[in-house]
Every structure is written in structure tokens, then in C-alpha cells.
Amino acid sequence: MLSALPVHLYRCLSCGQEGLSQPPSGADRVYCPSCGQIYPITASGAVDFIGTSANLHLTPAQAIAHLPGFAWGYDRLWRPWALSLLSGESFGSEREGQLLAELVGEADPVLDLGTAGGYWSRLLLARDPQRTVIGLDNAAGVLAEAAQQAQPHWQRYSLVRARAEQLPLASGTFGAVISGATLNEVPLHPCLREIARVLKPGGVFVSMHSQQVQGWGQMVQRWLEASGLQFFSETQLREHFQQVGLHLERYLSLGWVAFVRALRS
């Protein structure tokens, strides 16, 4: 069971009103008090800012997350071993959770962008159950998986279905945005612009993603780019960050994988 919805952190996509409302007698929707736009709440408890899947324009890489069975398999069969395979060294969930906690610090609230089944949210909440965390993804199936794995004592954990490049969240309100294996799949500049918008001044952005590699790996990445994936170097990422007001503070390179920490100016 998910917690009460942090409607004060939501933003209406129709009129830009920051801070939405929820009817006192119903838990099936939130609405904009300014223009009246209604956003339904799914059976899993996620607030849906997308509506029908026809409103999504997915690349082949993005469409995979919408396939039946993906949500169950991703968190159980791939994610716990992914970093060990991609980095070439032992990198289990305990090490990943420690690094994530170090990079995020005490920041609150936290947006888990491209949350999938909630893997990074769970790593954070396992260490700090009282932290406010919103998991956001555009795939309803993975959000249902995240809701199923949520713990009752996570009183400030909630879910949102939305696009990374059009966040239904208030400006300057988040202490941190975290993004595990998401930047490779989304429109980079629009997504970074939205991340910078919702962060507080001095807020932190933490990402884990596949970086550009050389040799045979570069050929594999060029092949994967045909599916809509994109890969970037530290220099390219730094330039994109600067364009939206983010300062790259730390870059940790581990084989195919990079962990980065950036601050909102």
C-alpha cells in the first residue's frame, strides 16, 4: 500500500498550476484547482499524467519496458547482476546502495526518474524509510511492480506515470533527482532541462548510465543506437549539463557504466 500522495509537489500539465488537490471523499484521482484538469489514479496507486498509451511515442528500446513480463524479469533476473557484468567487477546491490546513498546524501524529497520496478527507490528507502521518494516512469506495468514491492513503513513513497521530458512536478522543490539506467533511453536535453527545473538550488542529480566505450564495445553501441539508445562521454555530458545549469561534480567510470553527481546552480 502506497503512502498519501504529495499533491503539493505536483504540477498541472495543462495550465502549469503548481500544487494539485485530491477530493476528500475519493482516492481515484487528483485534480488541478485552477483549470479543473483531472489526473486518474491507477489500480497500483500511481497518479497517471499520460492517459492512454496512444499518447506515447516510444523508441524500440523504450517499448521493451512495456512488454508483458518485463517488470517482473528486469528487477529479478537482470538488475541485481547488471553492474557486475557491465563494470567487470563485483558490484552487488549492497555496494550499489552504499554508493547511491553517498552520492545522494541527505537530500529530500527525491525523484526517482525512470524508476522501472523501483530498484533505486528501494535501495534508498531501505536506509532511510522516512525519506520522501517519488518514483516516476512512463510504463504502467513497471509501476505496478514497484507498488507491489513497496513496504508498509515507507510512509512517504509514491508513484507517478509521466514522461521524463515533461515532468508533472513543481519547480525548485526536489533535493535530489536520481536516474538509474535511464539517460540512455530518453531525449537527453529536454530531460535534463526538466531535471534542472524541478531541483532546488544546490540540489543534486545522480545518474548511473552506460557511457561511450572504445574498441569492440563501440561497435556494439553503434548497433544499439538503431533501437533509440544513446551513449555519451564525460565531456559530452558535462556540456549538456552546463547548458541547463547543472555542474558536474563527480564522474566515476566503471567499464561500460558511469556514476555521476551534478549540482543545480
PDB file of N, CA and C in Angstrom, residues 10-62:
ATOM      1  N   TYR A  10       3.026  18.257  -7.088  1.00  0.00           N
ATOM      2  CA  TYR A  10       2.600  18.022  -8.463  1.00  0.00           C
ATOM      3  C   TYR A  10       2.392  19.349  -9.201  1.00  0.00           C
ATOM      4  N   ARG A  11       2.429  19.241 -10.526  1.00  0.00           N
ATOM      5  CA  ARG A  11       2.249  20.406 -11.406  1.00  0.00           C
ATOM      6  C   ARG A  11       1.294  20.023 -12.533  1.00  0.00           C
ATOM      7  N   CYS A  12       0.309  20.853 -12.782  1.00  0.00           N
ATOM      8  CA  CYS A  12      -0.651  20.576 -13.836  1.00  0.00           C
ATOM      9  C   CYS A  12       0.004  20.748 -15.203  1.00  0.00           C
ATOM     10  N   LEU A  13      -0.143  19.748 -16.056  1.00  0.00           N
ATOM     11  CA  LEU A  13       0.442  19.816 -17.393  1.00  0.00           C
ATOM     12  C   LEU A  13      -0.398  20.666 -18.340  1.00  0.00           C
ATOM     13  N   SER A  14      -1.623  20.957 -17.959  1.00  0.00           N
ATOM     14  CA  SER A  14      -2.489  21.763 -18.821  1.00  0.00           C
ATOM     15  C   SER A  14      -2.278  23.259 -18.630  1.00  0.00           C
ATOM     16  N   CYS A  15      -2.187  23.709 -17.375  1.00  0.00           N
ATOM     17  CA  CYS A  15      -2.096  25.152 -17.130  1.00  0.00           C
ATOM     18  C   CYS A  15      -0.851  25.577 -16.372  1.00  0.00           C
ATOM     19  N   GLY A  16      -0.072  24.620 -15.863  1.00  0.00           N
ATOM     20  CA  GLY A  16       1.147  24.963 -15.143  1.00  0.00           C
ATOM     21  C   GLY A  16       0.964  25.227 -13.664  1.00  0.00           C
ATOM     22  N   GLN A  17      -0.255  25.089 -13.151  1.00  0.00           N
ATOM     23  CA  GLN A  17      -0.510  25.275 -11.726  1.00  0.00           C
ATOM     24  C   GLN A  17       0.366  24.323 -10.907  1.00  0.00           C
ATOM     25  N   GLU A  18       1.048  24.861  -9.900  1.00  0.00           N
ATOM     26  CA  GLU A  18       1.902  24.041  -9.050  1.00  0.00           C
ATOM     27  C   GLU A  18       1.206  23.816  -7.714  1.00  0.00           C
ATOM     28  N   GLY A  19       1.017  22.550  -7.393  1.00  0.00           N
ATOM     29  CA  GLY A  19       0.230  22.164  -6.246  1.00  0.00           C
ATOM     30  C   GLY A  19      -1.159  21.757  -6.695  1.00  0.00           C
ATOM     31  N   LEU A  20      -1.432  20.437  -6.700  1.00  0.00           N
ATOM     32  CA  LEU A  20      -2.741  19.931  -7.104  1.00  0.00           C
ATOM     33  C   LEU A  20      -3.545  19.531  -5.871  1.00  0.00           C
ATOM     34  N   SER A  21      -4.744  19.036  -6.090  1.00  0.00           N
ATOM     35  CA  SER A  21      -5.641  18.685  -4.985  1.00  0.00           C
ATOM     36  C   SER A  21      -6.193  17.283  -5.186  1.00  0.00           C
ATOM     37  N   GLN A  22      -6.678  16.708  -4.095  1.00  0.00           N
ATOM     38  CA  GLN A  22      -7.324  15.400  -4.132  1.00  0.00           C
ATOM     39  C   GLN A  22      -8.649  15.485  -3.400  1.00  0.00           C
ATOM     40  N   PRO A  23      -9.735  14.983  -4.002  1.00  0.00           N
ATOM     41  CA  PRO A  23     -11.043  15.058  -3.334  1.00  0.00           C
ATOM     42  C   PRO A  23     -11.004  14.356  -1.987  1.00  0.00           C
ATOM     43  N   PRO A  24     -11.595  14.954  -0.961  1.00  0.00           N
ATOM     44  CA  PRO A  24     -11.559  14.316   0.366  1.00  0.00           C
ATOM     45  C   PRO A  24     -12.303  12.989   0.417  1.00  0.00           C
ATOM     46  N   SER A  25     -13.265  12.797  -0.478  1.00  0.00           N
ATOM     47  CA  SER A  25     -14.084  11.584  -0.418  1.00  0.00           C
ATOM     48  C   SER A  25     -13.705  10.529  -1.454  1.00  0.00           C
ATOM     49  N   GLY A  26     -12.648  10.807  -2.238  1.00  0.00           N
ATOM     50  CA  GLY A  26     -12.298   9.848  -3.277  1.00  0.00           C
ATOM     51  C   GLY A  26     -10.799   9.729  -3.469  1.00  0.00           C
ATOM     52  N   ALA A  27     -10.346   8.512  -3.720  1.00  0.00           N
ATOM     53  CA  ALA A  27      -8.918   8.284  -3.901  1.00  0.00           C
ATOM     54  C   ALA A  27      -8.606   7.847  -5.325  1.00  0.00           C
ATOM     55  N   ASP A  28      -9.508   8.153  -6.268  1.00  0.00           N
ATOM     56  CA  ASP A  28      -9.313   7.676  -7.627  1.00  0.00           C
ATOM     57  C   ASP A  28      -8.766   8.732  -8.570  1.00  0.00           C
ATOM     58  N   ARG A  29      -8.452   9.915  -8.065  1.00  0.00           N
ATOM     59  CA  ARG A  29      -7.962  10.976  -8.941  1.00  0.00           C
ATOM     60  C   ARG A  29      -7.363  12.117  -8.125  1.00  0.00           C
ATOM     61  N   VAL A  30      -6.554  12.920  -8.802  1.00  0.00           N
ATOM     62  CA  VAL A  30      -6.178  14.233  -8.308  1.00  0.00           C
ATOM     63  C   VAL A  30      -6.623  15.232  -9.372  1.00  0.00           C
ATOM     64  N   TYR A  31      -6.729  16.490  -8.998  1.00  0.00           N
ATOM     65  CA  TYR A  31      -7.203  17.468  -9.964  1.00  0.00           C
ATOM     66  C   TYR A  31      -6.512  18.808  -9.756  1.00  0.00           C
ATOM     67  N   CYS A  32      -6.548  19.619 -10.789  1.00  0.00           N
ATOM     68  CA  CYS A  32      -5.961  20.952 -10.730  1.00  0.00           C
ATOM     69  C   CYS A  32      -7.007  21.929 -10.201  1.00  0.00           C
ATOM     70  N   PRO A  33      -6.744  22.629  -9.112  1.00  0.00           N
ATOM     71  CA  PRO A  33      -7.724  23.576  -8.577  1.00  0.00           C
ATOM     72  C   PRO A  33      -7.868  24.828  -9.438  1.00  0.00           C
ATOM     73  N   SER A  34      -6.953  25.007 -10.392  1.00  0.00           N
ATOM     74  CA  SER A  34      -7.014  26.190 -11.251  1.00  0.00           C
ATOM     75  C   SER A  34      -7.838  25.954 -12.510  1.00  0.00           C
ATOM     76  N   CYS A  35      -7.516  24.891 -13.269  1.00  0.00           N
ATOM     77  CA  CYS A  35      -8.206  24.656 -14.541  1.00  0.00           C
ATOM     78  C   CYS A  35      -9.170  23.467 -14.495  1.00  0.00           C
ATOM     79  N   GLY A  36      -9.128  22.680 -13.419  1.00  0.00           N
ATOM     80  CA  GLY A  36     -10.038  21.552 -13.278  1.00  0.00           C
ATOM     81  C   GLY A  36      -9.585  20.265 -13.933  1.00  0.00           C
ATOM     82  N   GLN A  37      -8.414  20.257 -14.555  1.00  0.00           N
ATOM     83  CA  GLN A  37      -7.909  19.047 -15.203  1.00  0.00           C
ATOM     84  C   GLN A  37      -7.811  17.899 -14.194  1.00  0.00           C
ATOM     85  N   ILE A  38      -8.290  16.714 -14.611  1.00  0.00           N
ATOM     86  CA  ILE A  38      -8.288  15.543 -13.738  1.00  0.00           C
ATOM     87  C   ILE A  38      -7.200  14.566 -14.168  1.00  0.00           C
ATOM     88  N   TYR A  39      -6.487  14.031 -13.180  1.00  0.00           N
ATOM     89  CA  TYR A  39      -5.468  13.011 -13.423  1.00  0.00           C
ATOM     90  C   TYR A  39      -5.846  11.772 -12.603  1.00  0.00           C
ATOM     91  N   PRO A  40      -6.183  10.671 -13.271  1.00  0.00           N
ATOM     92  CA  PRO A  40      -6.658   9.478 -12.544  1.00  0.00           C
ATOM     93  C   PRO A  40      -5.532   8.784 -11.786  1.00  0.00           C
ATOM     94  N   ILE A  41      -5.936   8.016 -10.800  1.00  0.00           N
ATOM     95  CA  ILE A  41      -5.006   7.187 -10.043  1.00  0.00           C
ATOM     96  C   ILE A  41      -5.229   5.742 -10.460  1.00  0.00           C
ATOM     97  N   THR A  42      -4.169   5.064 -10.870  1.00  0.00           N
ATOM     98  CA  THR A  42      -4.276   3.699 -11.367  1.00  0.00           C
ATOM     99  C   THR A  42      -4.546   2.723 -10.223  1.00  0.00           C
ATOM    100  N   ALA A  43      -4.843   1.488 -10.588  1.00  0.00           N
ATOM    101  CA  ALA A  43      -5.108   0.455  -9.588  1.00  0.00           C
ATOM    102  C   ALA A  43      -3.913   0.222  -8.675  1.00  0.00           C
ATOM    103  N   SER A  44      -2.695   0.483  -9.185  1.00  0.00           N
ATOM    104  CA  SER A  44      -1.491   0.304  -8.377  1.00  0.00           C
ATOM    105  C   SER A  44      -1.192   1.510  -7.496  1.00  0.00           C
ATOM    106  N   GLY A  45      -1.976   2.581  -7.637  1.00  0.00           N
ATOM    107  CA  GLY A  45      -1.780   3.758  -6.800  1.00  0.00           C
ATOM    108  C   GLY A  45      -0.974   4.862  -7.432  1.00  0.00           C
ATOM    109  N   ALA A  46      -0.565   4.708  -8.687  1.00  0.00           N
ATOM    110  CA  ALA A  46       0.221   5.741  -9.369  1.00  0.00           C
ATOM    111  C   ALA A  46      -0.703   6.797  -9.959  1.00  0.00           C
ATOM    112  N   VAL A  47      -0.314   8.062  -9.840  1.00  0.00           N
ATOM    113  CA  VAL A  47      -1.056   9.137 -10.487  1.00  0.00           C
ATOM    114  C   VAL A  47      -0.653   9.169 -11.956  1.00  0.00           C
ATOM    115  N   ASP A  48      -1.634   9.099 -12.843  1.00  0.00           N
ATOM    116  CA  ASP A  48      -1.376   8.947 -14.276  1.00  0.00           C
ATOM    117  C   ASP A  48      -1.504  10.298 -14.986  1.00  0.00           C
ATOM    118  N   PHE A  49      -0.363  10.831 -15.424  1.00  0.00           N
ATOM    119  CA  PHE A  49      -0.330  12.095 -16.155  1.00  0.00           C
ATOM    120  C   PHE A  49      -0.190  11.870 -17.666  1.00  0.00           C
ATOM    121  N   ILE A  50      -0.338  10.622 -18.122  1.00  0.00           N
ATOM    122  CA  ILE A  50      -0.203  10.304 -19.543  1.00  0.00           C
ATOM    123  C   ILE A  50      -1.536   9.933 -20.165  1.00  0.00           C
ATOM    124  N   GLY A  51      -2.284   9.069 -19.505  1.00  0.00           N
ATOM    125  CA  GLY A  51      -3.528   8.592 -20.087  1.00  0.00           C
ATOM    126  C   GLY A  51      -3.288   7.356 -20.931  1.00  0.00           C
ATOM    127  N   THR A  52      -3.875   7.292 -22.107  1.00  0.00           N
ATOM    128  CA  THR A  52      -3.744   6.110 -22.956  1.00  0.00           C
ATOM    129  C   THR A  52      -2.340   6.001 -23.520  1.00  0.00           C
ATOM    130  N   SER A  53      -1.926   4.767 -23.791  1.00  0.00           N
ATOM    131  CA  SER A  53      -0.593   4.539 -24.353  1.00  0.00           C
ATOM    132  C   SER A  53      -0.441   5.132 -25.745  1.00  0.00           C
ATOM    133  N   ALA A  54      -1.562   5.440 -26.396  1.00  0.00           N
ATOM    134  CA  ALA A  54      -1.502   6.081 -27.713  1.00  0.00           C
ATOM    135  C   ALA A  54      -0.860   7.454 -27.633  1.00  0.00           C
ATOM    136  N   ASN A  55      -0.818   8.023 -26.417  1.00  0.00           N
ATOM    137  CA  ASN A  55      -0.206   9.327 -26.231  1.00  0.00           C
ATOM    138  C   ASN A  55       1.317   9.243 -26.137  1.00  0.00           C
ATOM    139  N   LEU A  56       1.852   8.034 -26.124  1.00  0.00           N
ATOM    140  CA  LEU A  56       3.296   7.837 -26.047  1.00  0.00           C
ATOM    141  C   LEU A  56       3.870   7.559 -27.433  1.00  0.00           C
ATOM    142  N   HIS A  57       5.045   8.088 -27.689  1.00  0.00           N
ATOM    143  CA  HIS A  57       5.771   7.817 -28.926  1.00  0.00           C
ATOM    144  C   HIS A  57       7.106   7.198 -28.521  1.00  0.00           C
ATOM    145  N   LEU A  58       7.148   5.864 -28.521  1.00  0.00           N
ATOM    146  CA  LEU A  58       8.270   5.138 -27.950  1.00  0.00           C
ATOM    147  C   LEU A  58       9.263   4.681 -29.002  1.00  0.00           C
ATOM    148  N   THR A  59      10.549   4.717 -28.644  1.00  0.00           N
ATOM    149  CA  THR A  59      11.563   4.071 -29.457  1.00  0.00           C
ATOM    150  C   THR A  59      11.495   2.569 -29.179  1.00  0.00           C
ATOM    151  N   PRO A  60      12.090   1.732 -30.039  1.00  0.00           N
ATOM    152  CA  PRO A  60      12.112   0.299 -29.738  1.00  0.00           C
ATOM    153  C   PRO A  60      12.717  -0.015 -28.367  1.00  0.00           C
ATOM    154  N   ALA A  61      13.759   0.720 -27.987  1.00  0.00           N
ATOM    155  CA  ALA A  61      14.381   0.486 -26.677  1.00  0.00           C
ATOM    156  C   ALA A  61      13.413   0.803 -25.544  1.00  0.00           C
ATOM    157  N   GLN A  62      12.651   1.877 -25.672  1.00  0.00           N
ATOM    158  CA  GLN A  62      11.688   2.241 -24.637  1.00  0.00           C
ATOM    159  C   GLN A  62      10.516   1.271 -24.601  1.00  0.00           C
TER     160      GLN A  62
END
